[in-house]
């Protein structure tokens, strides 16, 4: 009986762009002994050819050396694959170059020594991290495919109105303002509208305006030097501004100028650029109230307040709760590799009487916690609930 065909696992291909021949040979020998497939080059052109010739998982390069430019090589590598692990070797005088390489997407910079041990350690760590990042991106893509308007589950009239408005909004490019309490699913609905529209194949870029200090927020939106900001990254796609009320007035004026004519400039670069984005705004406070309190520029409000969608809190759409629980159990089973069939009527009864201050997000997190901790294939019962949910509702 013939044996099964043997297919060796391919060795990760690593391009070594190091000027000193002795150091390059030492790195190549150490990499090969560690299970990698090293390709040694000594100038930018050869490195470009090597990166383009076959899929590479890593690049080890000098920051500054004759015929080698770490920034050029970083850009070349990341152009071939966003998941490649780039390590930049630098002397103390080249630290600024190495930091710029990190900003452009390099994984790490290391001192320029002949010792291959730090390179091997950083490469193993970086490859593990890049593989994890790739897996997360693949999972996000799968979630995107399940995040269309069909993800807005529930029979309540409130949700029906949300779905109808979202379908109309998907067909146009006007700005959409999504109002509602935290946890009501504003960001999810924004993404669902994007995926239901003609820009679904283009980027959907989220900016959490309240999570960044003002100076970094401006750079994140408009870019700096050679780095594009969120607006440019969302070109021909959608830009979701979450918590617009946290944007400083000076940045609001720049946003208003961009929304009026589509032009922007990066910090430190006077070149005028153009971008075409569809804008979503998520806020917990109505736009007109933000304008009255002078937290938002009134002209900016006038530009953005075209289509408005108010998402109801979970306490106002309890008819949707059984469908939401069923959906979250299915999602949690996939994520946590469980086979929980659902929840008991007693659990559903406790859920229906809970105030859910965190809205749908709190419900989702609760269900995921219960499924992750479940054993066997039995429905989740009341005894599995945390104390705050276990108390029986008062009749009335």
Coordinates of C-alpha atoms in Angstrom, one line a residue:
X1 CA 0.0 0.0 0.0
X2 CA 1.7 3.2 -1.1
X3 CA 2.5 5.7 1.7
X4 CA 0.9 9.1 2.0
X5 CA 2.6 11.8 0.0
X6 CA 4.9 14.0 2.1
X7 CA 4.5 17.8 1.8
X8 CA 7.2 19.7 3.8
X9 CA 6.1 22.8 5.5
X10 CA 7.6 25.8 3.7
X11 CA 10.3 27.6 5.6
X12 CA 9.5 31.3 6.3
X13 CA 11.4 33.4 3.7
X14 CA 13.5 36.2 5.2
X15 CA 15.2 38.9 3.2
X16 CA 18.5 40.1 4.8
X17 CA 19.5 43.5 3.5
X18 CA 22.7 44.1 5.5
X19 CA 25.8 46.0 4.1
X20 CA 28.6 44.1 5.9
X21 CA 29.1 40.8 4.1
X22 CA 30.5 39.0 7.1
X23 CA 27.5 40.1 9.3
X24 CA 25.1 39.2 6.5
X25 CA 26.6 35.7 6.2
X26 CA 26.4 35.2 9.9
X27 CA 22.8 36.2 10.0
X28 CA 21.9 33.9 7.1
X29 CA 23.6 30.9 8.7
X30 CA 21.8 31.5 12.0
X31 CA 18.5 32.0 10.3
X32 CA 18.9 28.8 8.3
X33 CA 19.8 26.8 11.4
X34 CA 16.7 28.2 13.1
X35 CA 14.4 27.0 10.3
X36 CA 14.1 30.1 8.1
X37 CA 14.9 30.5 4.4
X38 CA 17.3 33.6 4.2
X39 CA 17.9 35.6 1.0
X40 CA 20.9 37.9 1.3
X41 CA 21.1 41.2 -0.6
X42 CA 23.3 44.2 -0.3
X43 CA 21.5 47.1 -2.0
X44 CA 18.0 48.6 -2.4
X45 CA 17.5 47.3 -5.9
X46 CA 18.4 43.8 -5.1
X47 CA 16.1 43.9 -2.0
X48 CA 13.2 45.1 -4.1
X49 CA 13.7 42.3 -6.6
X50 CA 13.9 39.7 -3.8
X51 CA 10.8 41.1 -2.1
X52 CA 8.8 41.0 -5.3
X53 CA 10.1 37.6 -6.5
X54 CA 8.4 35.6 -3.8
X55 CA 6.3 36.0 -0.7
X56 CA 8.5 36.9 2.2
X57 CA 7.5 36.9 5.9
X58 CA 10.4 39.0 7.2
X59 CA 12.9 41.7 6.3
X60 CA 16.1 42.5 8.3
X61 CA 17.7 45.7 7.0
X62 CA 20.2 48.4 7.9
X63 CA 18.7 51.8 8.7
X64 CA 21.5 53.7 6.8
X65 CA 24.3 52.1 4.9
X66 CA 25.9 52.5 1.4
X67 CA 23.2 51.6 -1.2
X68 CA 20.7 50.7 1.6
X69 CA 18.0 52.9 3.0
X70 CA 15.9 51.5 5.8
X71 CA 12.9 53.8 5.0
X72 CA 12.8 52.9 1.4
X73 CA 13.1 49.2 2.2
X74 CA 10.4 49.4 4.8
X75 CA 8.0 51.0 2.3
X76 CA 9.0 48.4 -0.3
X77 CA 8.4 45.5 2.0
X78 CA 5.0 46.7 3.3
X79 CA 3.9 47.3 -0.3
X80 CA 4.5 43.6 -1.0
X81 CA 2.6 42.5 2.2
X82 CA 1.0 44.4 5.1
X83 CA 1.9 41.4 7.3
X84 CA 5.6 41.3 6.7
X85 CA 7.8 41.6 9.8
X86 CA 10.4 44.4 9.3
X87 CA 13.4 44.7 11.6
X88 CA 15.6 47.7 11.2
X89 CA 19.2 47.6 12.5
X90 CA 20.6 51.0 13.5
X91 CA 23.5 52.7 15.2
X92 CA 22.7 55.4 17.8
X93 CA 23.1 58.1 15.1
X94 CA 20.3 56.5 13.0
X95 CA 17.7 56.4 15.8
X96 CA 15.5 59.0 14.1
X97 CA 15.4 56.9 10.9
X98 CA 14.5 53.8 12.9
X99 CA 11.7 55.6 14.7
X100 CA 10.3 56.9 11.4
X101 CA 10.5 53.3 10.1
X102 CA 8.4 52.2 13.1
X103 CA 5.8 54.9 12.2
X104 CA 5.7 53.5 8.7
X105 CA 4.9 50.0 9.9
X106 CA 8.3 48.3 10.8
X107 CA 8.0 45.9 13.8
X108 CA 11.1 46.8 15.7
X109 CA 14.5 48.4 15.5
X110 CA 17.7 46.8 17.0
X111 CA 21.2 47.8 17.7
X112 CA 23.6 47.2 14.7
X113 CA 25.7 44.4 16.1
X114 CA 27.0 41.2 14.6
X115 CA 25.1 39.0 17.1
X116 CA 22.2 37.2 15.4
X117 CA 20.5 36.3 18.7
X118 CA 18.5 39.5 19.1
X119 CA 17.5 39.4 15.5
X120 CA 16.2 35.8 15.8
X121 CA 14.3 36.6 19.0
X122 CA 12.7 39.7 17.6
X123 CA 11.9 37.9 14.3
X124 CA 10.1 35.0 16.1
X125 CA 8.1 37.4 18.3
X126 CA 7.3 39.7 15.3
X127 CA 6.2 36.8 13.1
X128 CA 3.9 35.5 15.8
X129 CA 2.4 38.9 16.2
X130 CA 2.0 39.5 12.5
X131 CA 0.3 36.1 12.1
X132 CA -2.1 37.0 14.9
X133 CA -2.8 40.4 13.3
X134 CA -3.5 38.6 10.0
X135 CA -5.9 36.2 11.8
X136 CA -7.7 39.0 13.5
X137 CA -8.0 40.8 10.1
X138 CA -9.5 37.6 8.6
X139 CA -11.9 37.4 11.5
X140 CA -12.9 41.0 11.0
X141 CA -13.5 40.3 7.4
X142 CA -15.8 37.4 8.3
X143 CA -17.6 39.6 10.8
X144 CA -18.0 42.3 8.1
X145 CA -19.7 39.8 5.9
X146 CA -22.1 39.1 8.8
X147 CA -22.4 42.8 9.7
X148 CA -24.9 44.0 7.0
X149 CA -28.4 45.3 7.6
X150 CA -29.5 41.7 8.3
X151 CA -27.5 41.8 11.5
X152 CA -30.1 44.3 12.9
X153 CA -32.2 41.5 14.4
X154 CA -35.5 41.9 16.2
X155 CA -39.2 42.4 15.4
X156 CA -39.8 45.7 17.3
X157 CA -41.3 48.7 15.5
X158 CA -38.4 50.8 16.7
X159 CA -35.9 48.5 15.0
X160 CA -38.0 48.3 11.9
X161 CA -37.8 52.1 11.6
X162 CA -34.0 51.9 12.1
X163 CA -33.7 49.2 9.3
X164 CA -35.9 51.2 6.9
X165 CA -33.9 54.4 7.5
X166 CA -30.6 52.5 7.1
X167 CA -31.7 51.0 3.8
X168 CA -32.6 54.5 2.4
X169 CA -29.3 55.9 3.8
X170 CA -27.3 53.1 2.1
X171 CA -28.4 54.2 -1.4
X172 CA -27.0 57.8 -1.1
X173 CA -23.7 59.4 -0.1
X174 CA -25.0 62.1 2.3
X175 CA -23.6 62.3 5.8
X176 CA -25.4 60.2 8.4
X177 CA -25.7 61.1 12.1
X178 CA -26.4 58.2 14.4
X179 CA -27.6 59.3 17.8
X180 CA -28.2 57.1 20.8
X181 CA -26.9 56.0 24.2
X182 CA -23.5 54.2 24.4
X183 CA -23.9 50.5 23.6
X184 CA -26.9 50.9 21.4
X185 CA -25.0 49.8 18.3
X186 CA -24.3 53.1 16.6
X187 CA -21.0 52.0 15.1
X188 CA -22.4 48.7 14.0
X189 CA -25.3 50.4 12.2
X190 CA -22.8 52.8 10.5
X191 CA -20.8 49.8 9.2
X192 CA -24.0 48.0 8.2
X193 CA -25.0 51.1 6.1
X194 CA -21.5 51.2 4.5
X195 CA -21.7 47.5 3.7
X196 CA -25.1 47.8 2.1
X197 CA -24.1 50.7 -0.1
X198 CA -22.0 51.1 -3.3
X199 CA -18.8 51.8 -1.3
X200 CA -18.8 48.4 0.5
X201 CA -15.6 47.3 -1.3
X202 CA -13.8 50.4 -0.1
X203 CA -12.4 51.1 3.4
X204 CA -14.5 51.8 6.4
X205 CA -12.3 53.8 8.8
X206 CA -13.3 54.5 12.4
X207 CA -11.9 57.4 14.4
X208 CA -12.6 57.4 18.1
X209 CA -12.4 61.1 18.7
X210 CA -12.6 61.0 22.4
X211 CA -9.8 58.5 22.8
X212 CA -7.0 60.6 21.4
X213 CA -5.4 63.8 22.8
X214 CA -6.1 66.9 20.5
X215 CA -2.6 67.0 18.8
X216 CA -2.7 63.2 18.0
X217 CA -6.3 63.5 16.9
X218 CA -5.5 66.1 14.3
X219 CA -2.6 64.0 13.0
X220 CA -4.8 60.9 13.0
X221 CA -7.4 62.7 10.9
X222 CA -5.2 64.7 8.4
X223 CA -1.9 62.8 8.5
X224 CA 1.6 64.1 8.9
X225 CA 4.6 64.2 6.5
X226 CA 4.6 61.0 4.5
X227 CA 1.9 59.4 6.6
X228 CA -1.7 59.6 5.4
X229 CA -4.4 60.3 7.9
X230 CA -7.8 58.6 8.4
X231 CA -9.5 60.8 5.8
X232 CA -7.1 59.8 3.1
X233 CA -7.2 56.1 4.2
X234 CA -11.0 56.3 3.8
X235 CA -10.8 57.7 0.2
X236 CA -13.7 56.4 -1.9
X237 CA -14.9 54.7 1.2
X238 CA -16.5 55.8 4.5
X239 CA -15.2 57.7 7.5
X240 CA -16.9 57.2 10.9
X241 CA -16.3 60.0 13.5
X242 CA -17.2 58.6 16.9
X243 CA -17.7 61.3 19.6
X244 CA -17.4 64.3 17.3
X245 CA -18.1 66.6 20.3
X246 CA -14.6 65.8 21.6
X247 CA -12.9 67.4 18.5
X248 CA -11.2 70.7 19.4
X249 CA -12.7 73.8 17.6
X250 CA -9.5 74.3 15.5
X251 CA -9.8 70.8 14.1
X252 CA -13.5 71.3 13.6
X253 CA -12.7 74.2 11.3
X254 CA -10.3 72.0 9.3
X255 CA -13.0 69.3 9.0
X256 CA -15.5 71.9 7.9
X257 CA -13.1 73.1 5.2
X258 CA -12.6 69.6 4.0
X259 CA -16.3 68.8 3.9
X260 CA -16.9 72.0 1.9
X261 CA -14.4 71.3 -0.9
X262 CA -12.7 67.9 -0.4
X263 CA -9.2 69.4 0.1
X264 CA -6.8 68.7 3.0
X265 CA -3.2 69.1 3.9
X266 CA -1.0 66.9 6.1
X267 CA 0.9 68.4 9.0
X268 CA 4.3 69.6 7.8
X269 CA 3.4 69.1 4.2
X270 CA 1.8 72.0 2.3
X271 CA 0.8 69.8 -0.6
X272 CA -2.9 70.0 -1.2
X273 CA -4.6 66.6 -1.4
X274 CA -8.1 65.5 -2.2
X275 CA -10.2 62.7 -0.8
X276 CA -13.8 61.5 -1.4
X277 CA -15.4 60.1 1.8
X278 CA -18.8 59.3 3.0
X279 CA -19.1 60.6 6.6
X280 CA -20.8 58.9 9.5
X281 CA -21.1 60.7 12.9
X282 CA -22.0 58.9 16.1
X283 CA -22.9 60.9 19.2
X284 CA -24.9 60.5 22.4
X285 CA -26.1 64.1 22.3
X286 CA -28.3 65.6 19.5
X287 CA -26.3 67.7 17.1
X288 CA -28.5 70.8 17.7
X289 CA -27.8 70.6 21.4
X290 CA -24.1 70.4 20.7
X291 CA -24.4 73.5 18.5
X292 CA -26.4 75.4 21.1
X293 CA -23.8 74.6 23.8
X294 CA -21.0 75.7 21.4
X295 CA -19.4 72.3 21.6
X296 CA -19.7 72.0 17.8
X297 CA -19.3 74.6 15.1
X298 CA -22.8 75.5 13.9
X299 CA -21.7 75.3 10.2
X300 CA -20.2 71.9 10.8
X301 CA -23.5 70.8 12.3
X302 CA -25.4 72.2 9.3
X303 CA -23.1 70.2 6.9
X304 CA -23.5 66.9 8.9
X305 CA -27.1 67.0 9.9
X306 CA -28.5 65.6 6.6
X307 CA -29.7 62.1 7.5
X308 CA -30.4 61.3 11.2
X309 CA -30.9 57.9 12.7
X310 CA -31.8 57.7 16.4
X311 CA -31.1 54.3 17.9
X312 CA -33.4 53.3 20.8
X313 CA -32.0 51.9 24.1
X314 CA -32.5 48.2 24.7
X315 CA -35.1 49.0 27.4
X316 CA -37.4 50.5 24.8
X317 CA -37.1 47.5 22.4
X318 CA -37.4 44.5 24.7
X319 CA -39.3 42.6 22.1
X320 CA -36.0 42.2 20.3
X321 CA -34.2 40.7 23.3
X322 CA -35.0 37.0 22.6
X323 CA -33.7 37.3 19.0
X324 CA -30.6 39.2 20.2
X325 CA -29.8 36.5 22.8
X326 CA -30.2 33.8 20.2
X327 CA -27.8 35.7 17.8
X328 CA -25.3 36.3 20.6
X329 CA -25.3 32.7 21.7
X330 CA -24.6 31.6 18.1
X331 CA -21.7 34.2 17.8
X332 CA -20.3 33.2 21.2
X333 CA -20.4 29.5 20.3
X334 CA -18.3 30.2 17.2
X335 CA -15.9 32.4 19.1
X336 CA -15.4 30.2 22.2
X337 CA -15.9 26.8 20.5
X338 CA -18.9 25.9 22.6
X339 CA -22.1 24.1 21.7
X340 CA -24.5 25.9 24.1
X341 CA -28.1 25.4 22.7
X342 CA -29.4 28.6 24.3
X343 CA -30.8 29.9 27.6
X344 CA -33.7 28.7 29.7
X345 CA -37.0 30.6 30.0
X346 CA -36.0 31.6 33.5
X347 CA -32.8 33.3 32.2
X348 CA -34.8 35.0 29.5
X349 CA -37.2 36.2 32.1
X350 CA -34.4 37.7 34.2
X351 CA -33.0 39.4 31.1
X352 CA -36.4 40.9 30.2
X353 CA -36.6 42.6 33.6
X354 CA -33.0 43.8 33.8
X355 CA -32.5 47.6 33.0
X356 CA -29.4 47.0 30.7
X357 CA -27.8 50.4 31.3
X358 CA -25.0 49.3 28.8
X359 CA -27.7 48.4 26.2
X360 CA -27.0 45.9 23.5
X361 CA -23.3 45.9 24.2
X362 CA -23.9 44.9 27.8
X363 CA -26.2 42.1 26.7
X364 CA -23.8 40.8 24.2
X365 CA -20.9 40.8 26.7
X366 CA -23.1 39.1 29.3
X367 CA -24.1 36.3 26.9
X368 CA -20.5 35.8 25.7
X369 CA -19.3 35.5 29.3
X370 CA -22.0 32.9 30.1
X371 CA -21.2 30.9 27.0
X372 CA -17.5 31.0 27.5
X373 CA -17.9 29.7 31.1
X374 CA -20.5 27.0 30.2
X375 CA -19.8 23.3 30.4
X376 CA -21.4 20.7 28.4
X377 CA -24.3 21.2 25.9
X378 CA -27.0 22.3 28.3
X379 CA -28.9 25.6 28.1
X380 CA -27.6 28.3 30.4
X381 CA -29.8 28.3 33.5
X382 CA -30.5 30.9 36.3
X383 CA -27.8 29.4 38.5
X384 CA -25.2 30.3 36.0
X385 CA -26.1 34.0 36.1
X386 CA -24.1 36.6 38.1
X387 CA -25.8 37.8 41.3
X388 CA -27.1 41.0 39.7
X389 CA -29.1 39.0 37.2
X390 CA -30.1 36.1 39.4
X391 CA -32.7 37.8 41.5
X392 CA -36.2 37.0 40.4
X393 CA -38.3 39.9 39.1
X394 CA -40.9 41.4 41.3
X395 CA -44.5 40.6 40.0
X396 CA -46.3 43.6 38.8

